[in-house]
Coordinates of C-alpha atoms and ligand atoms in Angstrom, one line a residue:
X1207 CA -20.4 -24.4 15.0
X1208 CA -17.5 -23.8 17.4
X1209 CA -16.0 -19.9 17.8
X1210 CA -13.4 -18.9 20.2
X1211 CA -13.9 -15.1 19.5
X1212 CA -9.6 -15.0 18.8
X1213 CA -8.7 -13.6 15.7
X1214 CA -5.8 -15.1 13.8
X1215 CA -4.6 -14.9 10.2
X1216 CA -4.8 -18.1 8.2
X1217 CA -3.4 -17.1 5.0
X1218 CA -2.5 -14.7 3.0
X1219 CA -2.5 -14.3 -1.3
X1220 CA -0.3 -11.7 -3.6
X1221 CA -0.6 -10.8 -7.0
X1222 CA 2.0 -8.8 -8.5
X1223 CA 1.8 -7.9 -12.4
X1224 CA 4.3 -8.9 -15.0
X1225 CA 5.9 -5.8 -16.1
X1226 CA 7.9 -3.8 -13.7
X1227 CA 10.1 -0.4 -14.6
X1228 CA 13.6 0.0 -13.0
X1229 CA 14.6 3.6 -12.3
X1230 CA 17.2 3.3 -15.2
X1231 CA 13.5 2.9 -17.6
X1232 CA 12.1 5.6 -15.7
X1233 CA 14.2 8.4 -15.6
X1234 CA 15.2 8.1 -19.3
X1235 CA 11.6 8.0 -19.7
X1236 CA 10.9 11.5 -17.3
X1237 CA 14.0 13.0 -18.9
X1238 CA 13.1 12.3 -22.4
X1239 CA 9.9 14.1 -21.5
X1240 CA 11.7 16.8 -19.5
X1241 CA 14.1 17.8 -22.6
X1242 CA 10.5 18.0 -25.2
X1243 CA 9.0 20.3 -22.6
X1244 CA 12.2 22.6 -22.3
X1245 CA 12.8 22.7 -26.0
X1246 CA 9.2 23.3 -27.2
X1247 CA 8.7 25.8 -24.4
X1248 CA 12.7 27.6 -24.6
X1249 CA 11.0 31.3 -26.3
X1250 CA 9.1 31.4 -22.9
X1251 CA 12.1 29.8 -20.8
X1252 CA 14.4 32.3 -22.4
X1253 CA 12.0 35.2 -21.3
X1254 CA 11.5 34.1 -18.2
X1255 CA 7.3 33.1 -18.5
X1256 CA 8.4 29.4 -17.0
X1257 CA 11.0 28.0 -15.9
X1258 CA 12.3 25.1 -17.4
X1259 CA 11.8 21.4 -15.8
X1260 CA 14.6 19.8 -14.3
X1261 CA 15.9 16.1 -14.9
X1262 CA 15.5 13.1 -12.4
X1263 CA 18.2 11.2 -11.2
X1264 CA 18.3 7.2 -10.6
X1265 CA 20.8 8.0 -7.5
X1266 CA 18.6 10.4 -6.1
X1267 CA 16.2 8.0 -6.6
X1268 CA 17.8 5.3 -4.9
X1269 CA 19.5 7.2 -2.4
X1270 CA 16.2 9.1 -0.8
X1271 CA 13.9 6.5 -1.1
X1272 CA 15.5 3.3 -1.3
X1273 CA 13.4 2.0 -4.7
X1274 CA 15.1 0.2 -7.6
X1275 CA 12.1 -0.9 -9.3
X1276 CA 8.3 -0.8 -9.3
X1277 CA 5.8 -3.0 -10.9
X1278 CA 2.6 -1.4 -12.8
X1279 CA -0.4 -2.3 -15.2
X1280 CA 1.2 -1.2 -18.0
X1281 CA 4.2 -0.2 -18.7
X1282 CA 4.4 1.0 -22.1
X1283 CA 2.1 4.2 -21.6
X1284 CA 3.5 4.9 -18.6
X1285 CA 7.1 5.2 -19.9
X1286 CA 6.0 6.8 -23.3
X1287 CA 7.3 10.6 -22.7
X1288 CA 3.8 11.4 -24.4
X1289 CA 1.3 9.7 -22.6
X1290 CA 2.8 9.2 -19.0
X1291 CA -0.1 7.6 -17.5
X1292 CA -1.4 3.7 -17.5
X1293 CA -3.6 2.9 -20.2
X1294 CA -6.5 -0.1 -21.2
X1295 CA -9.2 -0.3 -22.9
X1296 CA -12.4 0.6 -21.1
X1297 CA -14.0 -2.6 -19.9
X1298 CA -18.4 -2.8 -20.0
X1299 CA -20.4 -3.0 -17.1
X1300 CA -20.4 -6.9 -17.7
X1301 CA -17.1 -7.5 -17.4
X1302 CA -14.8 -7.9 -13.9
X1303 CA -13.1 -4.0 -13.1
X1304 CA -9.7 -4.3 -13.2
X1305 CA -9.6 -3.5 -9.7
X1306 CA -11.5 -6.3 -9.0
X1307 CA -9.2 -9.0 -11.1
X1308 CA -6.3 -8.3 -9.4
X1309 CA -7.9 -8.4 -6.0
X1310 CA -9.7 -12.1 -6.7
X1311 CA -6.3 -13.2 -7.5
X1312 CA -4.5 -12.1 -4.3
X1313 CA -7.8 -13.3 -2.4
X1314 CA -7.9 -16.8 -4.6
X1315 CA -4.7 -17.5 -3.6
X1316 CA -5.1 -16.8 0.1
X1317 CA -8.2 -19.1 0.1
X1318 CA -5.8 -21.6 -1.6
X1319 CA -2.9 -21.7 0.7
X1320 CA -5.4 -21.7 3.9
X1321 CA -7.3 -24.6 2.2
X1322 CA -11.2 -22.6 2.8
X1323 CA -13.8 -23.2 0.8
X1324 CA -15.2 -20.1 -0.4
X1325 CA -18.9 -21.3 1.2
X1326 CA -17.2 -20.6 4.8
X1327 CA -16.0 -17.6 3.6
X1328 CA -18.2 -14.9 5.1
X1329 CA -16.9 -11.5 4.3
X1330 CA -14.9 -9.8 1.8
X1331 CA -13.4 -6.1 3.1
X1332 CA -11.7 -4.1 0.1
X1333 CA -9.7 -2.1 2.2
X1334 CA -7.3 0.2 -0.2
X1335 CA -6.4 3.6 -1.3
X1336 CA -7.6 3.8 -4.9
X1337 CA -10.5 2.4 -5.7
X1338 CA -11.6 2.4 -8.8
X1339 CA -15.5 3.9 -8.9
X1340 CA -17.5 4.7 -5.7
X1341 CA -20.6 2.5 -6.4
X1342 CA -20.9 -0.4 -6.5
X1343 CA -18.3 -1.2 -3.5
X1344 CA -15.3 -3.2 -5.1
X1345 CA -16.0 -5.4 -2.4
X1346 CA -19.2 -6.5 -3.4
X1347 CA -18.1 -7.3 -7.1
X1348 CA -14.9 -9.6 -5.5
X1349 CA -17.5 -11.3 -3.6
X1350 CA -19.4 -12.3 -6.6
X1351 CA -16.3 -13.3 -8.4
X1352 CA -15.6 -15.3 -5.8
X1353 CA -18.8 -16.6 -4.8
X1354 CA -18.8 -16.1 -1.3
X1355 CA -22.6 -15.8 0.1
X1356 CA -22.1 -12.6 2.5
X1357 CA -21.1 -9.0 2.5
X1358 CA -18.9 -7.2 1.2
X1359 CA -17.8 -2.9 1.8
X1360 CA -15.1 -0.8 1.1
X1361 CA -12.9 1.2 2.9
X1362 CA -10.0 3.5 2.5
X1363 CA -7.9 4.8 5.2
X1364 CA -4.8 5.5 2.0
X1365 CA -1.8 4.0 2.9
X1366 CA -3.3 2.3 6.5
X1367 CA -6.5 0.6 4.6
X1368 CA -5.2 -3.0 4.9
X1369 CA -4.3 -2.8 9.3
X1370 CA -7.8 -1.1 9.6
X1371 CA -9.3 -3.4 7.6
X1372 CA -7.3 -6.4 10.0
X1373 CA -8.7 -4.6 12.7
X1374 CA -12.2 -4.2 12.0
X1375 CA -12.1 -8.2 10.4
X1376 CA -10.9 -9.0 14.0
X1377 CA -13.9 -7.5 15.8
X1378 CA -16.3 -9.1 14.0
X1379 CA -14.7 -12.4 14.7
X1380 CA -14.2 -11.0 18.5
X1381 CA -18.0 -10.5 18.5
X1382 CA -19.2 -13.3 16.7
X1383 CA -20.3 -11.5 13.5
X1384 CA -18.2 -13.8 11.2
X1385 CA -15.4 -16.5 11.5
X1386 CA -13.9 -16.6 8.3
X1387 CA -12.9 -12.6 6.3
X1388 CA -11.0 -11.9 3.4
X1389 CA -9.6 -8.1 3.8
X1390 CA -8.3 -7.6 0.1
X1391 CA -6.0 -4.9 -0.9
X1392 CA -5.9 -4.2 -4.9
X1393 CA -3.5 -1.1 -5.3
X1394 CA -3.1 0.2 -8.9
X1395 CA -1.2 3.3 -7.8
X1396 CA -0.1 4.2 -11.5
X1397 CA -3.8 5.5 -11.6
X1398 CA -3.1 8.3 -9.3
X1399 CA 0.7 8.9 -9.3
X1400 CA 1.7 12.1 -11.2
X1401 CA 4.6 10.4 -13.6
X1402 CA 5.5 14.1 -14.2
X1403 CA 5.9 15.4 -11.3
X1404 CA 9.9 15.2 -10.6
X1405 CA 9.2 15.3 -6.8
X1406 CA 7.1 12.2 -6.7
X1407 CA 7.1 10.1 -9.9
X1408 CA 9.1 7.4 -8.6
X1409 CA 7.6 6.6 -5.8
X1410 CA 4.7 4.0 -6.4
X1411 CA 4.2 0.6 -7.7
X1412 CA 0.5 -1.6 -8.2
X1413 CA -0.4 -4.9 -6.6
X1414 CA -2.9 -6.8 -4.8
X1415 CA -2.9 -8.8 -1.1
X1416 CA -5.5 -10.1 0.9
X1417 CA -5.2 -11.2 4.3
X1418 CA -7.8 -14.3 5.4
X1419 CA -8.6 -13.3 9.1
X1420 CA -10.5 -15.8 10.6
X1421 CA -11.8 -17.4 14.1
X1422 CA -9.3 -19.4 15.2
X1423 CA -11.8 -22.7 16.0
X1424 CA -11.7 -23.0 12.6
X1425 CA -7.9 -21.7 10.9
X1426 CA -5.2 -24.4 9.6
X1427 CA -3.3 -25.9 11.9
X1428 CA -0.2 -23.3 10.8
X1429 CA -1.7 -19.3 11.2
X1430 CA -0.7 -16.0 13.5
X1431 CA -2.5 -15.6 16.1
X1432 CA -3.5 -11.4 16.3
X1433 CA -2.4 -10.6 20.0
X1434 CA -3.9 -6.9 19.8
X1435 CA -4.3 -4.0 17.1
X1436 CA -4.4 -0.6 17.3
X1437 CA -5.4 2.2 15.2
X1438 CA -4.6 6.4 15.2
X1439 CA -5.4 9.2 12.7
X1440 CA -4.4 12.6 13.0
X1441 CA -5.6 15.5 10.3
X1442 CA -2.7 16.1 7.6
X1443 CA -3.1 17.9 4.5
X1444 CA 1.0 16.6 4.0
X1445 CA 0.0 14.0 1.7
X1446 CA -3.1 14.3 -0.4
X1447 CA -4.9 14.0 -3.2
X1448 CA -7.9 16.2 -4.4
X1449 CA -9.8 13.9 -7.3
X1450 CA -13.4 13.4 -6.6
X1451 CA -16.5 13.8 -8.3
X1452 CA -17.2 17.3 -7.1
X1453 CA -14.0 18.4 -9.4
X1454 CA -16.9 18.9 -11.7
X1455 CA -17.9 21.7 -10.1
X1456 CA -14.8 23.6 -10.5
X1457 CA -13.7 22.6 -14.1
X1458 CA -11.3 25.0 -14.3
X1459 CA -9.0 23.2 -12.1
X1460 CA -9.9 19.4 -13.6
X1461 CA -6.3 18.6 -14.4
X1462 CA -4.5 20.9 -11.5
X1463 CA -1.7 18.4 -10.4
X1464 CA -3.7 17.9 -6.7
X1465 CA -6.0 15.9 -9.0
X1466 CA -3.3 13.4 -8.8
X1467 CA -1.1 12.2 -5.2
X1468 CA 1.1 14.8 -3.7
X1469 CA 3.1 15.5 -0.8
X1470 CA 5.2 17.5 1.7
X1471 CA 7.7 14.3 1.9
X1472 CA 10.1 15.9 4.2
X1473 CA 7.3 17.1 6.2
X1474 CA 5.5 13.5 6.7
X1475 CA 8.7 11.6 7.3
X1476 CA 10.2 13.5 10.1
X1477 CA 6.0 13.7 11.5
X1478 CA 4.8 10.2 11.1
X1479 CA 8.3 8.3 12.3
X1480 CA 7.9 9.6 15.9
X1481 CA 3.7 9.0 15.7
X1482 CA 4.4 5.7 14.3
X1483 CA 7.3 4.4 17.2
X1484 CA 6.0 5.7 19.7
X1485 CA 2.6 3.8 19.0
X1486 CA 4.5 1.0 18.7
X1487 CA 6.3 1.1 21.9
X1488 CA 2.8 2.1 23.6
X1489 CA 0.9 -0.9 22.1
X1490 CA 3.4 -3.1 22.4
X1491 CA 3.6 -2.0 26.4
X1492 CA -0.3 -2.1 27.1
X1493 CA -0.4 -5.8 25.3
X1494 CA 2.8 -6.9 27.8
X1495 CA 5.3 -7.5 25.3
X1496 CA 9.2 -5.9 25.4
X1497 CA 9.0 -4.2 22.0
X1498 CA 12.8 -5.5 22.0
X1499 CA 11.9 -9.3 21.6
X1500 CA 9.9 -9.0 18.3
X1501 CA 11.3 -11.1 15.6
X1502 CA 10.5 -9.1 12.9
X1503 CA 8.6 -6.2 11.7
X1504 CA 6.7 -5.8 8.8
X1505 CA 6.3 -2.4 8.4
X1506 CA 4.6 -0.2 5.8
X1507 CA 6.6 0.6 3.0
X1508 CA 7.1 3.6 1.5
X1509 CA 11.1 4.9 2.3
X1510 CA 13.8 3.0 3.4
X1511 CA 15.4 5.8 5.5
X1512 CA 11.7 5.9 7.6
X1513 CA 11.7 2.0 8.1
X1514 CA 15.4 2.2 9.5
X1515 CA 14.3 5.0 11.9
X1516 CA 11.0 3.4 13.0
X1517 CA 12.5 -0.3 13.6
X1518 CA 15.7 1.3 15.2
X1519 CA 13.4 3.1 18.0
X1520 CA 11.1 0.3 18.4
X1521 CA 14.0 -2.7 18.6
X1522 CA 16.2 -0.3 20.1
X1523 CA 18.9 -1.2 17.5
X1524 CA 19.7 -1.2 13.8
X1525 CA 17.5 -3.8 12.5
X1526 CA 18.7 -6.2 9.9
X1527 CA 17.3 -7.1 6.9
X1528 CA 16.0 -10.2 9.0
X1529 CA 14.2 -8.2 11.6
X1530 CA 13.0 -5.5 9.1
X1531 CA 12.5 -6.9 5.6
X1532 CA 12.1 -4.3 2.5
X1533 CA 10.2 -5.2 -0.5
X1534 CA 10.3 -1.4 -1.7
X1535 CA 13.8 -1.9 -3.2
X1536 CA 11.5 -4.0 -5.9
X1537 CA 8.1 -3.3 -5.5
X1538 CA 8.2 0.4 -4.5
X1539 CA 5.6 2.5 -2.6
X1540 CA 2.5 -0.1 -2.9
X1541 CA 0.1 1.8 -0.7
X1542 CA -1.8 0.2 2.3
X1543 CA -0.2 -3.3 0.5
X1544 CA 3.1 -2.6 1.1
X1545 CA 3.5 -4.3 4.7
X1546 CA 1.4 -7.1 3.5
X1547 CA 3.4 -7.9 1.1
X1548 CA 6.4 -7.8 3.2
X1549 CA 4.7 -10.4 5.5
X1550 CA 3.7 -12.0 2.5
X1551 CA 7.2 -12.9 1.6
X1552 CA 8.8 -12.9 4.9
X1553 CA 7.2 -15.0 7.5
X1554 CA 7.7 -18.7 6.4
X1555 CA 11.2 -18.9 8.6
X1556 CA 9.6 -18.2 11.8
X1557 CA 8.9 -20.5 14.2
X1558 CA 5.8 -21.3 16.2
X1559 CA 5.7 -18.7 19.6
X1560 CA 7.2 -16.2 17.5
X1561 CA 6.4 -12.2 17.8
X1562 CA 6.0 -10.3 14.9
X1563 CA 4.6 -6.7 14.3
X1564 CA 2.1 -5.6 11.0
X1565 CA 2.4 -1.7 11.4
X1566 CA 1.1 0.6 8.4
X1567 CA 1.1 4.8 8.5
X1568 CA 0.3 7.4 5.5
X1569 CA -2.1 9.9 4.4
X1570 CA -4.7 10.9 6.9
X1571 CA -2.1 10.8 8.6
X1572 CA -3.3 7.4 9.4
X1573 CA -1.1 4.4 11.2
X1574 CA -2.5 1.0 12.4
X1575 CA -0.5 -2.1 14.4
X1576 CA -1.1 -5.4 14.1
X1577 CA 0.4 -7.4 16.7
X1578 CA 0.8 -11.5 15.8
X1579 CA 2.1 -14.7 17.0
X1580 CA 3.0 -17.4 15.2
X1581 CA 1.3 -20.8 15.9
X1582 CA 1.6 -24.3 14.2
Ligands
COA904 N1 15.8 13.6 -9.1 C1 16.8 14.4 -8.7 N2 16.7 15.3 -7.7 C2 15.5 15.4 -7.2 C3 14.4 14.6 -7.5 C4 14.6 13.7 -8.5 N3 13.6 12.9 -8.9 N4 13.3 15.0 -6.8 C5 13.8 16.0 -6.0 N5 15.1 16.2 -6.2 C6 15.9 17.2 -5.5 C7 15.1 18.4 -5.0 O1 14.9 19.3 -6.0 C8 15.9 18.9 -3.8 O2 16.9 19.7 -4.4 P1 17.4 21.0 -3.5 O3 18.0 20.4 -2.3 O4 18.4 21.6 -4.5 O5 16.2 21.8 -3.2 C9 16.7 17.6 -3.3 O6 16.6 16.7 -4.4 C10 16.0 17.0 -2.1 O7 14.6 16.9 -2.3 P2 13.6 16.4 -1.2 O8 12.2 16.4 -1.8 O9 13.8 17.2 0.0 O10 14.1 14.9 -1.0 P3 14.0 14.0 0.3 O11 15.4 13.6 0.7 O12 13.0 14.4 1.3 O13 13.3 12.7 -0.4 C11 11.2 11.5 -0.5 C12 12.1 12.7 -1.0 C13 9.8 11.7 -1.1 C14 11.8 10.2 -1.1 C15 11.2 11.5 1.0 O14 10.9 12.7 1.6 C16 10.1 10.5 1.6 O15 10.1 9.3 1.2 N6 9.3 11.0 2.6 C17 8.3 10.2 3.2 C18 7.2 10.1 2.2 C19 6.1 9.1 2.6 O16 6.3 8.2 3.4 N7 5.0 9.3 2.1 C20 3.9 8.5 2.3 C21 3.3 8.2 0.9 S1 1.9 7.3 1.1

C-alpha cells in the first residue's frame, strides 16, 4: 500500500438534533423559574437570608454572546421551570450510549461523503469535552458500531478536543501508524450546563462532528490538505468544571454549582483572544503563509464579539461573514464542535489552492490551529 506521510482531511459528517430552543423559549423558561424561586422564598428575601434571583434577558443574550438559538437532546425537560436539565431513560449496558449514537452518525456520514469503506478505516479518536462514563472509552464503543477493525481512545482537551485530536490523527498518518482516522466529536452540552445559573444558561448547544483525516495516497480526489497544526495550553481555573468521581468523597458538596460548567467570562475573553491571535499570526509565519491571504477562518465558537476580535487581528481587518462564518447565532456554544461545524457548513465555495484556518481555544485554557488547503 502507497503512503505519502501528508495528512489531509477527506470528509467531514454533522449530526445536529431535532429540537432547538430560541432565547425567546428560554428565558420565559429561566424567568418562569426565577419568579417560583422568589415567591416561594420572599419571608427570607424580605429578611434579607437570600437575595432574590434576577431575570434573563433575550437582548442581553443576543447582544453579549451573539446566540439566537441552540439545539439540545431534549427540550422539554430542559425548558420545564421544574426540572431544568435534559432527561432519558437510562439505556442497559447492551444498548449504544447516547453519546455514542450521535457520534456514529456524524462519523457515518463523513465515511459517506468521502466514499471509505469502514475496513480501511483504521482509527476512531473521540475527542470531546463531555463524555459520557470514563470506561469503556466512547471511542472504542463507535468503533464497534461502526465496525472498524482498529483502535479506538478518548480524549478531552474541553473546548480544543476536536484540533488536538486533528493533530494527533495527523502524526500518525505523518509516521505511518494509520492512513485512514475518524476524530469524532459528540457534544451533549445540556449535560453539564447549569440551565440556572443566569450567568451562563444560554450559552451551550449539543451535536456531533467527525473529521476523516487521512493519508493523502489514498483521500478522494476533492479534500484539504493540513499544511501545519499547532497546539498551546496554559493553566486556567477561568472556566471549569469540578464533576468527577471523587465528588463522592465530599458529599456534602455533590450538587455545589462547580459540579456543573462555570466561568470568569470576562476574564477568558479578554485572556484567550490575544493567546489565540497571536498563535495564529506565529503559526501562520513559521508555516510561510501571510495570515492576511487566508480565505476564511473557521474559528471556535463560543462569542461573536471574540470571533470578531480574533479574525480582525489575524486578517488585519473586519472580517465578513465570508471570511469568518458564525454558526453560534443557531447552534450556540457547541464545545470543541463548534469550529467543525463551521467548516462543516462553510467550505463547499472554495476553490482548489485555497487557505483556510481550523483554530479552537477554551478551558485549559487550551487553543489548537489547523492550517488547510484546499485541493481537487
Ligand atoms: N440576562 C440579563 N443580564 C445578565 C445576564 C442575563 N442572562 N447575565 C448576566 N447579566 C448581567 C450581569 O449581571 C451584569 O450586570 P452588571 O453590569 O449590573 O453587573 C451584566 O449583565 C454584564 O455581565 P457580564 O457577565 O460581564 O457579561 P459579558 O458582557 O461579559 O458577557 C459572556 C458574558 C459569557 C457572554 C461573555 O463574557 C463571553 O462569552 N465570554 C467568553 C466566554 C468563553 O469563550 N467561554 C468559553 C466557554 S467554553
Amino acid at each position: 500500500m502507497d503512503y505519502t506521510g501528508i495528512p489531509v482531511i477527506s470528509a467531514t459528517g454533522l449530526f445536529t438534533p431535532e429540537d432547538s430552543i430560541t432565547n425567546e423559549e428560554l428565558v420565559a423558561s429561566f424567568n418562569a423559574y426565577v419568579e417560583r424561586f422568589n415567591s416561594e422564598n420572599a419571608e427570607a428575601i424580605a429578611a434579607g437570608d437570600i437575595e432574590p434571583l434576577q431575570p434573563s434577558s433575550v437582548e442581553f443574550i443576543e447582544k453579549a454572546s451573539g446566540i439566537k438559538a441552540r439545539h439540545v437532546m431534549a427540550k422539554e425537560p430542559v425548558l420545564d421551570p421544574a426540572i431544568m436539565a435534559p432527561r432519558w431513560p437510562e439505556r442497559p449496558d447492551e444498548q449504544l450510549s447516547i453519546l455514542a449514537e450521535i457520534g456514529v452518525k456524524a462519523c457515518r456520514q463523513a465515511l459517506e461523503r468521502a466514499g471509505r469503506d469502514v475496513a480501511d478505516v483504521d482509527a476512531v479518536l473521540c475527542a470531546a469535552s463531555n463524555m459520557q462514563r470514563p470506561y469503556p472509552a466512547m471511542a472504542v464503543e463507535i468503533q464497534d458500531a461502526l465496525g472498524i477493525d482498529g483502535f479506538g481512545f478518548d480524549m478531552n482537551v474541553a473546548c480544543s478536543s476536536a484540533t488536538f485530536g486533528i493533530q494527533t490523527a495527523a502524526d500518525y498518518i505523518r509516521a505511518g501508524n494509520a492512513r485512514s482516522v475518524l476524530v469524532v466529536s459528540p457534544e451533549i452540552t445540556s449535560g453539564h450546563l447549569n440551565w440556572r445559573d443566569r450567568d451562563s444558561h444560554f450559552i451551550f448547544g449539543d451535536v456531533a462532528t467527525a473529521v476523516l483525516v487521512e493519508d493523502k495516497a489514498i483521500a478522494p480526489e476533492q479534500h484539504w490538505e493540513i499544511l501545519g497544526t499547532k497546539l498551546k495550553t496554559v493553566f486556567s481555573n477561568n472556566i471549569r468544571n469540578n464533576f468527577g468521581f471523587l465528588n463522592r468523597a465530599h458529599p456534602e458538596s455533590a450538587d455545589a454549582p462547580d459540579k456543573l460548567f462555570v466561568q470568569e467570562g470576562r476574564k477568558v475573553f479578554k485572556e484567550v483572544v490575544p493567546m489565540v491571535a497571536t498563535m495564529i499570526c506565529e503559526e501562520a509565519d513559521k508555516l510561510g503563509i501571510d495570515p492576511q491571504t487566508l480565505r476564511r477562518l473557521w474559528l471556535h465558537q463560543a462569542n461573536a464579539g471574540m470571533n470578531r476580535l480574533i479574525a480582525q487581528r489575524v486578517l488585519g481587518h473586519e472580517a465578513s461573514d465570508d471570511e469568518s462564518p458564525t454558526v453560534l447565532d443557531t447552534y450556540g456554544n457547541t464545545s470543541s464542535a463548534g469550529s467543525i461545524i463551521a467548516f462543516d457548513l462553510h467550505n463547499a465555495d472554495l476553490a482548489p489552492g485555497d487557505t483556510g484556518l481550523i483554530c479552537s481555544f477554551g478551558a485549559g485554557y487550551s487553543a489548537g490551529t489547523v492550517f488547510v488547503r484546499k485541493v481537487g
